[in-house]
PDB file of C-alpha atoms in Angstrom:
ATOM      1  CA  MET Y   1     -31.532  21.401  10.106  1.00  0.00           C
ATOM      2  CA  THR Y   2     -28.109  19.983  10.961  1.00  0.00           C
ATOM      3  CA  THR Y   3     -28.930  19.942  14.685  1.00  0.00           C
ATOM      4  CA  THR Y   4     -32.099  19.330  16.691  1.00  0.00           C
ATOM      5  CA  GLU Y   5     -32.887  20.694  20.156  1.00  0.00           C
ATOM      6  CA  ILE Y   6     -34.218  18.146  22.659  1.00  0.00           C
ATOM      7  CA  GLU Y   7     -34.985  18.102  26.376  1.00  0.00           C
ATOM      8  CA  VAL Y   8     -32.685  15.924  28.489  1.00  0.00           C
ATOM      9  CA  ARG Y   9     -32.293  15.047  32.154  1.00  0.00           C
ATOM     10  CA  THR Y  10     -28.728  15.349  33.442  1.00  0.00           C
ATOM     11  CA  TYR Y  11     -27.133  13.562  36.381  1.00  0.00           C
ATOM     12  CA  ASP Y  12     -24.035  15.007  38.033  1.00  0.00           C
ATOM     13  CA  ARG Y  13     -23.148  13.161  41.225  1.00  0.00           C
ATOM     14  CA  ASP Y  14     -26.193  13.797  43.466  1.00  0.00           C
ATOM     15  CA  CYS Y  15     -27.603  16.615  41.336  1.00  0.00           C
ATOM     16  CA  VAL Y  16     -30.386  16.064  38.807  1.00  0.00           C
ATOM     17  CA  ALA Y  17     -31.462  18.757  36.377  1.00  0.00           C
ATOM     18  CA  THR Y  18     -33.483  19.210  33.198  1.00  0.00           C
ATOM     19  CA  LYS Y  19     -32.079  21.189  30.298  1.00  0.00           C
ATOM     20  CA  PHE Y  20     -32.128  21.460  26.519  1.00  0.00           C
ATOM     21  CA  ASP Y  21     -29.343  19.977  24.460  1.00  0.00           C
ATOM     22  CA  ARG Y  22     -28.559  19.925  20.744  1.00  0.00           C
ATOM     23  CA  VAL Y  23     -28.043  16.620  18.960  1.00  0.00           C
ATOM     24  CA  VAL Y  24     -27.071  15.881  15.375  1.00  0.00           C
ATOM     25  CA  THR Y  25     -30.029  15.586  13.008  1.00  0.00           C
ATOM     26  CA  GLU Y  26     -30.293  12.255  11.188  1.00  0.00           C
ATOM     27  CA  GLU Y  27     -32.776  11.808   8.341  1.00  0.00           C
ATOM     28  CA  PRO Y  28     -33.066   9.535   5.297  1.00  0.00           C
ATOM     29  CA  LEU Y  29     -31.985  10.743   1.873  1.00  0.00           C
ATOM     30  CA  GLU Y  30     -33.354   8.992  -1.201  1.00  0.00           C
ATOM     31  CA  LEU Y  31     -31.207   9.248  -4.318  1.00  0.00           C
ATOM     32  CA  ARG Y  32     -33.082   8.962  -7.614  1.00  0.00           C
ATOM     33  CA  ILE Y  33     -31.539   8.623 -11.078  1.00  0.00           C
ATOM     34  CA  VAL Y  34     -33.360  10.533 -13.830  1.00  0.00           C
ATOM     35  CA  ALA Y  35     -32.582   9.990 -17.517  1.00  0.00           C
ATOM     36  CA  GLY Y  36     -34.932  11.383 -20.113  1.00  0.00           C
ATOM     37  CA  ASP Y  37     -38.459  10.529 -18.998  1.00  0.00           C
ATOM     38  CA  ALA Y  38     -37.325   7.595 -16.862  1.00  0.00           C
ATOM     39  CA  MET Y  39     -36.628   7.647 -13.121  1.00  0.00           C
ATOM     40  CA  GLN Y  40     -35.414   4.989 -10.702  1.00  0.00           C
ATOM     41  CA  THR Y  41     -34.452   4.979  -7.023  1.00  0.00           C
ATOM     42  CA  LEU Y  42     -30.759   4.225  -6.634  1.00  0.00           C
ATOM     43  CA  ALA Y  43     -30.269   4.148  -2.852  1.00  0.00           C
ATOM     44  CA  VAL Y  44     -31.507   5.444   0.482  1.00  0.00           C
ATOM     45  CA  THR Y  45     -28.977   6.429   3.113  1.00  0.00           C
ATOM     46  CA  MET Y  46     -29.207   8.015   6.540  1.00  0.00           C
ATOM     47  CA  ARG Y  47     -27.435  11.352   6.629  1.00  0.00           C
ATOM     48  CA  THR Y  48     -27.154  14.759   8.278  1.00  0.00           C
ATOM     49  CA  PRO Y  49     -29.111  17.270   6.139  1.00  0.00           C
ATOM     50  CA  GLY Y  50     -26.898  19.750   4.317  1.00  0.00           C
ATOM     51  CA  ASN Y  51     -24.715  19.586   1.192  1.00  0.00           C
ATOM     52  CA  ASP Y  52     -27.146  17.014  -0.176  1.00  0.00           C
ATOM     53  CA  PHE Y  53     -26.343  17.730  -3.828  1.00  0.00           C
ATOM     54  CA  GLU Y  54     -22.657  17.188  -3.104  1.00  0.00           C
ATOM     55  CA  LEU Y  55     -23.459  13.901  -1.379  1.00  0.00           C
ATOM     56  CA  ALA Y  56     -25.497  12.774  -4.397  1.00  0.00           C
ATOM     57  CA  ALA Y  57     -22.789  13.743  -6.887  1.00  0.00           C
ATOM     58  CA  GLY Y  58     -20.089  12.083  -4.808  1.00  0.00           C
ATOM     59  CA  PHE Y  59     -22.125   8.894  -4.486  1.00  0.00           C
ATOM     60  CA  VAL Y  60     -22.729   8.423  -8.219  1.00  0.00           C
ATOM     61  CA  LEU Y  61     -19.078   9.275  -8.915  1.00  0.00           C
ATOM     62  CA  GLY Y  62     -17.833   6.720  -6.402  1.00  0.00           C
ATOM     63  CA  GLU Y  63     -20.162   4.034  -7.757  1.00  0.00           C
ATOM     64  CA  GLY Y  64     -19.078   4.613 -11.359  1.00  0.00           C
ATOM     65  CA  ILE Y  65     -22.453   5.865 -12.608  1.00  0.00           C
ATOM     66  CA  ILE Y  66     -20.724   9.050 -13.783  1.00  0.00           C
ATOM     67  CA  ARG Y  67     -17.065   9.738 -14.470  1.00  0.00           C
ATOM     68  CA  SER Y  68     -17.119  13.540 -14.614  1.00  0.00           C
ATOM     69  CA  ARG Y  69     -19.251  16.637 -14.110  1.00  0.00           C
ATOM     70  CA  GLU Y  70     -20.099  16.702 -17.828  1.00  0.00           C
ATOM     71  CA  GLU Y  71     -22.279  13.603 -17.413  1.00  0.00           C
ATOM     72  CA  LEU Y  72     -24.525  15.401 -14.906  1.00  0.00           C
ATOM     73  CA  ALA Y  73     -27.462  17.340 -16.334  1.00  0.00           C
ATOM     74  CA  GLY Y  74     -28.606  18.627 -12.962  1.00  0.00           C
ATOM     75  CA  LEU Y  75     -29.288  17.999  -9.278  1.00  0.00           C
ATOM     76  CA  SER Y  76     -32.565  18.959  -7.629  1.00  0.00           C
ATOM     77  CA  TYR Y  77     -34.841  18.215  -4.720  1.00  0.00           C
ATOM     78  CA  CYS Y  78     -38.093  16.432  -5.491  1.00  0.00           C
ATOM     79  CA  VAL Y  79     -40.975  18.943  -5.487  1.00  0.00           C
ATOM     80  CA  ASP Y  80     -43.694  16.457  -6.410  1.00  0.00           C
ATOM     81  CA  LYS Y  81     -46.881  17.703  -4.747  1.00  0.00           C
ATOM     82  CA  ARG Y  82     -47.922  14.116  -4.071  1.00  0.00           C
ATOM     83  CA  ILE Y  83     -45.079  13.844  -1.553  1.00  0.00           C
ATOM     84  CA  GLU Y  84     -45.449  15.311   1.931  1.00  0.00           C
ATOM     85  CA  GLU Y  85     -43.819  18.735   2.000  1.00  0.00           C
ATOM     86  CA  GLU Y  86     -41.413  17.955   4.847  1.00  0.00           C
ATOM     87  CA  GLN Y  87     -40.097  14.929   2.922  1.00  0.00           C
ATOM     88  CA  ARG Y  88     -39.366  16.743  -0.348  1.00  0.00           C
ATOM     89  CA  PHE Y  89     -35.959  17.840   0.883  1.00  0.00           C
ATOM     90  CA  ASN Y  90     -35.124  14.211   1.670  1.00  0.00           C
ATOM     91  CA  ILE Y  91     -35.207  13.215  -2.007  1.00  0.00           C
ATOM     92  CA  VAL Y  92     -32.582  14.278  -4.551  1.00  0.00           C
ATOM     93  CA  ASN Y  93     -33.053  13.764  -8.277  1.00  0.00           C
ATOM     94  CA  ILE Y  94     -29.784  13.121 -10.127  1.00  0.00           C
ATOM     95  CA  ALA Y  95     -30.390  13.959 -13.781  1.00  0.00           C
ATOM     96  CA  LEU Y  96     -28.028  12.415 -16.325  1.00  0.00           C
ATOM     97  CA  ARG Y  97     -27.268  13.820 -19.768  1.00  0.00           C
ATOM     98  CA  ASP Y  98     -27.567  10.366 -21.302  1.00  0.00           C
ATOM     99  CA  PRO Y  99     -31.270   9.886 -22.177  1.00  0.00           C
ATOM    100  CA  GLY Y 100     -31.218   6.231 -21.127  1.00  0.00           C
ATOM    101  CA  LEU Y 101     -31.069   4.865 -17.580  1.00  0.00           C
ATOM    102  CA  PRO Y 102     -27.836   2.999 -16.814  1.00  0.00           C
ATOM    103  CA  SER Y 103     -28.012  -0.644 -15.770  1.00  0.00           C
ATOM    104  CA  LEU Y 104     -28.418  -0.627 -12.010  1.00  0.00           C
ATOM    105  CA  GLU Y 105     -28.594  -4.378 -11.493  1.00  0.00           C
ATOM    106  CA  GLN Y 106     -24.938  -4.383 -10.482  1.00  0.00           C
ATOM    107  CA  PHE Y 107     -25.666  -2.418  -7.310  1.00  0.00           C
ATOM    108  CA  VAL Y 108     -25.820  -4.927  -4.493  1.00  0.00           C
ATOM    109  CA  ARG Y 109     -27.175  -2.419  -1.930  1.00  0.00           C
ATOM    110  CA  ARG Y 110     -30.078  -0.372  -3.268  1.00  0.00           C
ATOM    111  CA  PHE Y 111     -32.058  -0.266  -0.053  1.00  0.00           C
ATOM    112  CA  THR Y 112     -31.900   1.603   3.238  1.00  0.00           C
ATOM    113  CA  ILE Y 113     -28.378   1.689   4.685  1.00  0.00           C
ATOM    114  CA  ASN Y 114     -27.704   2.752   8.245  1.00  0.00           C
ATOM    115  CA  SER Y 115     -25.194   5.493   8.879  1.00  0.00           C
ATOM    116  CA  SER Y 116     -22.653   3.305  10.647  1.00  0.00           C
ATOM    117  CA  CYS Y 117     -22.033   0.750   7.912  1.00  0.00           C
ATOM    118  CA  GLY Y 118     -22.161   3.141   4.998  1.00  0.00           C
ATOM    119  CA  VAL Y 119     -23.234   2.736   1.431  1.00  0.00           C
ATOM    120  CA  CYS Y 120     -20.640   0.219   0.367  1.00  0.00           C
ATOM    121  CA  GLY Y 121     -19.199   0.046  -3.125  1.00  0.00           C
ATOM    122  CA  ARG Y 122     -18.514  -3.062  -5.155  1.00  0.00           C
ATOM    123  CA  ALA Y 123     -18.546  -6.400  -3.390  1.00  0.00           C
ATOM    124  CA  SER Y 124     -15.042  -7.209  -4.610  1.00  0.00           C
ATOM    125  CA  LEU Y 125     -11.795  -5.531  -5.608  1.00  0.00           C
ATOM    126  CA  ASP Y 126     -11.928  -7.267  -8.979  1.00  0.00           C
ATOM    127  CA  ALA Y 127     -15.103  -5.383  -9.851  1.00  0.00           C
ATOM    128  CA  LEU Y 128     -13.293  -2.075  -9.324  1.00  0.00           C
ATOM    129  CA  ALA Y 129     -10.558  -3.148 -11.719  1.00  0.00           C
ATOM    130  CA  GLU Y 130     -13.196  -4.242 -14.236  1.00  0.00           C
ATOM    131  CA  ARG Y 131     -14.556  -0.705 -14.138  1.00  0.00           C
ATOM    132  CA  GLY Y 132     -11.196   0.434 -15.463  1.00  0.00           C
ATOM    133  CA  LEU Y 133      -9.873   1.804 -12.163  1.00  0.00           C
ATOM    134  CA  ALA Y 134      -6.075   1.804 -12.335  1.00  0.00           C
ATOM    135  CA  PRO Y 135      -3.523   2.141  -9.518  1.00  0.00           C
ATOM    136  CA  ILE Y 136      -2.638   5.751  -8.736  1.00  0.00           C
ATOM    137  CA  ASP Y 137       0.735   6.760 -10.159  1.00  0.00           C
ATOM    138  CA  ASP Y 138       2.372  10.022  -9.067  1.00  0.00           C
ATOM    139  CA  ASP Y 139       5.519  11.498  -7.526  1.00  0.00           C
ATOM    140  CA  ILE Y 140       3.884  13.076  -4.454  1.00  0.00           C
ATOM    141  CA  ARG Y 141       5.939  13.159  -1.260  1.00  0.00           C
ATOM    142  CA  VAL Y 142       4.667  14.476   2.093  1.00  0.00           C
ATOM    143  CA  ALA Y 143       6.577  14.824   5.370  1.00  0.00           C
ATOM    144  CA  ALA Y 144       5.316  12.711   8.245  1.00  0.00           C
ATOM    145  CA  ALA Y 145       5.455  15.780  10.499  1.00  0.00           C
ATOM    146  CA  LEU Y 146       2.836  17.451   8.284  1.00  0.00           C
ATOM    147  CA  MET Y 147       0.510  14.449   8.515  1.00  0.00           C
ATOM    148  CA  TYR Y 148       0.533  14.558  12.319  1.00  0.00           C
ATOM    149  CA  ASP Y 149      -1.201  17.940  12.312  1.00  0.00           C
ATOM    150  CA  LEU Y 150      -4.063  17.152   9.911  1.00  0.00           C
ATOM    151  CA  PRO Y 151      -6.606  15.667  12.368  1.00  0.00           C
ATOM    152  CA  ASP Y 152      -6.348  18.751  14.594  1.00  0.00           C
ATOM    153  CA  ARG Y 153      -6.710  21.059  11.602  1.00  0.00           C
ATOM    154  CA  MET Y 154      -9.774  19.097  10.504  1.00  0.00           C
ATOM    155  CA  ARG Y 155     -11.248  19.353  14.000  1.00  0.00           C
ATOM    156  CA  GLU Y 156     -10.911  23.143  13.888  1.00  0.00           C
ATOM    157  CA  GLY Y 157     -13.190  23.156  10.836  1.00  0.00           C
ATOM    158  CA  GLN Y 158     -15.885  20.954  12.400  1.00  0.00           C
ATOM    159  CA  ARG Y 159     -18.492  23.585  13.170  1.00  0.00           C
ATOM    160  CA  ILE Y 160     -21.369  21.204  13.915  1.00  0.00           C
ATOM    161  CA  PHE Y 161     -19.253  18.805  15.983  1.00  0.00           C
ATOM    162  CA  SER Y 162     -18.270  21.649  18.277  1.00  0.00           C
ATOM    163  CA  ASN Y 163     -21.981  22.173  19.034  1.00  0.00           C
ATOM    164  CA  THR Y 164     -23.025  18.544  19.386  1.00  0.00           C
ATOM    165  CA  GLY Y 165     -19.979  16.267  19.843  1.00  0.00           C
ATOM    166  CA  GLY Y 166     -21.717  13.641  17.722  1.00  0.00           C
ATOM    167  CA  LEU Y 167     -20.583  13.956  14.138  1.00  0.00           C
ATOM    168  CA  HIS Y 168     -17.979  12.475  11.807  1.00  0.00           C
ATOM    169  CA  ALA Y 169     -15.921  14.558   9.430  1.00  0.00           C
ATOM    170  CA  ALA Y 170     -13.830  14.338   6.287  1.00  0.00           C
ATOM    171  CA  ALA Y 171     -11.404  17.013   5.127  1.00  0.00           C
ATOM    172  CA  LEU Y 172      -9.356  17.677   2.028  1.00  0.00           C
ATOM    173  CA  PHE Y 173      -5.885  19.176   2.332  1.00  0.00           C
ATOM    174  CA  GLN Y 174      -3.331  20.278  -0.199  1.00  0.00           C
ATOM    175  CA  THR Y 175      -0.016  18.437   0.031  1.00  0.00           C
ATOM    176  CA  ASP Y 176       1.480  21.435   1.848  1.00  0.00           C
ATOM    177  CA  GLY Y 177      -1.108  21.029   4.628  1.00  0.00           C
ATOM    178  CA  THR Y 178      -3.443  23.832   3.522  1.00  0.00           C
ATOM    179  CA  LEU Y 179      -7.064  23.030   4.345  1.00  0.00           C
ATOM    180  CA  VAL Y 180      -9.269  22.934   1.239  1.00  0.00           C
ATOM    181  CA  GLU Y 181     -12.727  21.866   2.485  1.00  0.00           C
ATOM    182  CA  VAL Y 182     -14.384  20.102   5.433  1.00  0.00           C
ATOM    183  CA  ARG Y 183     -17.689  18.241   5.426  1.00  0.00           C
ATOM    184  CA  GLU Y 184     -19.552  16.694   8.387  1.00  0.00           C
ATOM    185  CA  ASP Y 185     -22.166  13.949   8.606  1.00  0.00           C
ATOM    186  CA  VAL Y 186     -23.413  11.151  10.831  1.00  0.00           C
ATOM    187  CA  GLY Y 187     -21.625   8.792   8.439  1.00  0.00           C
ATOM    188  CA  ARG Y 188     -17.978   9.058   7.429  1.00  0.00           C
ATOM    189  CA  HIS Y 189     -18.851   7.716   3.997  1.00  0.00           C
ATOM    190  CA  ASN Y 190     -21.412  10.513   3.525  1.00  0.00           C
ATOM    191  CA  ALA Y 191     -18.873  13.145   4.549  1.00  0.00           C
ATOM    192  CA  VAL Y 192     -16.451  11.774   1.943  1.00  0.00           C
ATOM    193  CA  ASP Y 193     -19.191  11.747  -0.707  1.00  0.00           C
ATOM    194  CA  LYS Y 194     -19.938  15.391   0.093  1.00  0.00           C
ATOM    195  CA  LEU Y 195     -16.280  16.261  -0.485  1.00  0.00           C
ATOM    196  CA  THR Y 196     -15.857  14.340  -3.728  1.00  0.00           C
ATOM    197  CA  GLY Y 197     -19.251  15.622  -4.865  1.00  0.00           C
ATOM    198  CA  TRP Y 198     -18.166  19.182  -4.145  1.00  0.00           C
ATOM    199  CA  ALA Y 199     -15.051  18.626  -6.243  1.00  0.00           C
ATOM    200  CA  THR Y 200     -17.124  17.101  -9.047  1.00  0.00           C
ATOM    201  CA  ILE Y 201     -19.587  20.004  -9.108  1.00  0.00           C
ATOM    202  CA  GLU Y 202     -16.717  22.517  -8.984  1.00  0.00           C
ATOM    203  CA  ASP Y 203     -14.842  20.490 -11.632  1.00  0.00           C
ATOM    204  CA  ARG Y 204     -11.737  20.238  -9.461  1.00  0.00           C
ATOM    205  CA  LEU Y 205      -9.118  17.513  -9.630  1.00  0.00           C
ATOM    206  CA  LEU Y 206      -8.114  15.823  -6.376  1.00  0.00           C
ATOM    207  CA  SER Y 207      -4.948  14.102  -7.601  1.00  0.00           C
ATOM    208  CA  LYS Y 208      -2.747  16.309  -5.405  1.00  0.00           C
ATOM    209  CA  THR Y 209      -4.758  16.278  -2.201  1.00  0.00           C
ATOM    210  CA  ILE Y 210      -4.890  14.385   1.099  1.00  0.00           C
ATOM    211  CA  LEU Y 211      -8.107  13.009   2.561  1.00  0.00           C
ATOM    212  CA  CYS Y 212      -8.393  12.965   6.354  1.00  0.00           C
ATOM    213  CA  VAL Y 213     -11.312  11.232   8.074  1.00  0.00           C
ATOM    214  CA  SER Y 214     -12.433  10.898  11.668  1.00  0.00           C
ATOM    215  CA  GLY Y 215     -12.662   7.473  13.250  1.00  0.00           C
ATOM    216  CA  ARG Y 216     -11.771   4.310  11.366  1.00  0.00           C
ATOM    217  CA  THR Y 217     -11.134   3.792   7.646  1.00  0.00           C
ATOM    218  CA  SER Y 218     -13.391   1.282   5.944  1.00  0.00           C
ATOM    219  CA  TYR Y 219     -13.418  -0.263   2.480  1.00  0.00           C
ATOM    220  CA  GLU Y 220     -15.944   2.196   1.055  1.00  0.00           C
ATOM    221  CA  ILE Y 221     -13.914   5.235   2.134  1.00  0.00           C
ATOM    222  CA  VAL Y 222     -10.754   4.003   0.413  1.00  0.00           C
ATOM    223  CA  GLN Y 223     -12.832   3.082  -2.636  1.00  0.00           C
ATOM    224  CA  LYS Y 224     -14.247   6.594  -2.878  1.00  0.00           C
ATOM    225  CA  ALA Y 225     -10.735   8.052  -2.531  1.00  0.00           C
ATOM    226  CA  ALA Y 226      -9.306   5.751  -5.206  1.00  0.00           C
ATOM    227  CA  VAL Y 227     -12.086   6.588  -7.663  1.00  0.00           C
ATOM    228  CA  ALA Y 228     -11.569  10.316  -7.011  1.00  0.00           C
ATOM    229  CA  ARG Y 229      -7.800   9.740  -7.516  1.00  0.00           C
ATOM    230  CA  ILE Y 230      -6.886  10.953  -4.030  1.00  0.00           C
ATOM    231  CA  PRO Y 231      -3.401   9.516  -3.375  1.00  0.00           C
ATOM    232  CA  ILE Y 232      -3.227   9.755   0.447  1.00  0.00           C
ATOM    233  CA  VAL Y 233      -5.861   8.856   3.048  1.00  0.00           C
ATOM    234  CA  CYS Y 234      -5.326   9.251   6.802  1.00  0.00           C
ATOM    235  CA  ALA Y 235      -7.489   8.615   9.838  1.00  0.00           C
ATOM    236  CA  VAL Y 236      -7.284   8.943  13.598  1.00  0.00           C
ATOM    237  CA  SER Y 237      -8.246   5.299  14.081  1.00  0.00           C
ATOM    238  CA  ALA Y 238      -7.583   1.924  12.473  1.00  0.00           C
ATOM    239  CA  PRO Y 239      -8.357   0.721   8.938  1.00  0.00           C
ATOM    240  CA  SER Y 240     -10.197  -2.498   8.165  1.00  0.00           C
ATOM    241  CA  SER Y 241      -8.406  -5.403   6.496  1.00  0.00           C
ATOM    242  CA  LEU Y 242     -10.286  -4.887   3.224  1.00  0.00           C
ATOM    243  CA  ALA Y 243      -9.465  -1.165   3.275  1.00  0.00           C
ATOM    244  CA  VAL Y 244      -5.758  -2.049   3.492  1.00  0.00           C
ATOM    245  CA  GLU Y 245      -6.048  -4.610   0.700  1.00  0.00           C
ATOM    246  CA  LEU Y 246      -7.816  -2.135  -1.556  1.00  0.00           C
ATOM    247  CA  ALA Y 247      -5.294   0.620  -0.787  1.00  0.00           C
ATOM    248  CA  ARG Y 248      -2.379  -1.667  -1.615  1.00  0.00           C
ATOM    249  CA  ARG Y 249      -3.944  -2.835  -4.855  1.00  0.00           C
ATOM    250  CA  PHE Y 250      -4.641   0.675  -6.123  1.00  0.00           C
ATOM    251  CA  ASN Y 251      -1.497   2.314  -4.699  1.00  0.00           C
ATOM    252  CA  VAL Y 252      -3.271   4.570  -2.202  1.00  0.00           C
ATOM    253  CA  THR Y 253      -1.157   5.623   0.780  1.00  0.00           C
ATOM    254  CA  LEU Y 254      -3.220   4.695   3.836  1.00  0.00           C
ATOM    255  CA  LEU Y 255      -2.364   5.949   7.327  1.00  0.00           C
ATOM    256  CA  GLY Y 256      -4.071   5.033  10.578  1.00  0.00           C
ATOM    257  CA  PHE Y 257      -3.766   6.009  14.230  1.00  0.00           C
ATOM    258  CA  VAL Y 258      -2.615   9.505  13.264  1.00  0.00           C
ATOM    259  CA  ARG Y 259      -2.504  10.843  16.808  1.00  0.00           C
ATOM    260  CA  GLY Y 260      -0.079  13.202  18.445  1.00  0.00           C
ATOM    261  CA  ARG Y 261       3.278  12.622  16.780  1.00  0.00           C
ATOM    262  CA  ARG Y 262       2.626   9.044  15.641  1.00  0.00           C
ATOM    263  CA  ALA Y 263       1.090   7.209  12.684  1.00  0.00           C
ATOM    264  CA  ASN Y 264       0.992   3.775  11.066  1.00  0.00           C
ATOM    265  CA  VAL Y 265       1.376   3.536   7.290  1.00  0.00           C
ATOM    266  CA  TYR Y 266      -0.389   0.475   5.873  1.00  0.00           C
ATOM    267  CA  SER Y 267       0.217   0.895   2.144  1.00  0.00           C
ATOM    268  CA  ALA Y 268       2.310   2.832  -0.392  1.00  0.00           C
ATOM    269  CA  PRO Y 269       4.694   4.208   2.288  1.00  0.00           C
ATOM    270  CA  HIS Y 270       6.946   5.806  -0.350  1.00  0.00           C
ATOM    271  CA  ARG Y 271       4.805   8.988  -0.297  1.00  0.00           C
ATOM    272  CA  ILE Y 272       5.571   9.649   3.387  1.00  0.00           C
ATOM    273  CA  THR Y 273       9.051  10.960   4.209  1.00  0.00           C
ATOM    274  CA  ALA Y 274      10.741  11.220   7.581  1.00  0.00           C
TER     275      ALA Y 274
END
């Protein structure tokens, strides 16, 4: 379901032809919170089908609804017979161990989000601090030469992108450059959620990893990294101003324009050595 075959007309100079091409599948995913006998829709996001449980776990972790795997009772697709069969795999139920629903009034975006803007986190940096999120403190040091190679290593793991050319990616690396996991999606934020959700489900700490993302780095991506305690984030394109501000406040090392043998470091440069 990650790709869809469609008929296209191609133009090459004076030649016109009809052929079939594969494009990335994009479908809505509704995330529902279940606690005891109560259920409430949390958000709807556009995503590439696949690793949906990881996406759900990563989303509730990044938004502060859960803090660890122990707070999750289960993840499941909705099999309600009242829902059309083809839509059942577009709804994920996130069951919490706490029998009471958490207060969801604080979520400023609980409606359909398009894949380009992402499911943003808190509206302000102060709200993150109020959640108890502290600056990351560690003694990690990584050579700049190692960082230069990460986008290419991530690209090698992009199986769907190689078939379609239309997908974003996020990858986790160890600090020695070893690839840990890669996830792909139409939205960078979804790909990051799939990674942090995978780590949550597997009960793995990310405090000694590097997150690499395709394209630009936005506020929500740095937020998700900070909540997951990922100390270094790098991207092949530029960060936004709010992403830089957030990274500086929470001591996340943020790199942009990691291309060839070059990179810009926008925050916490002490982790990158010459």
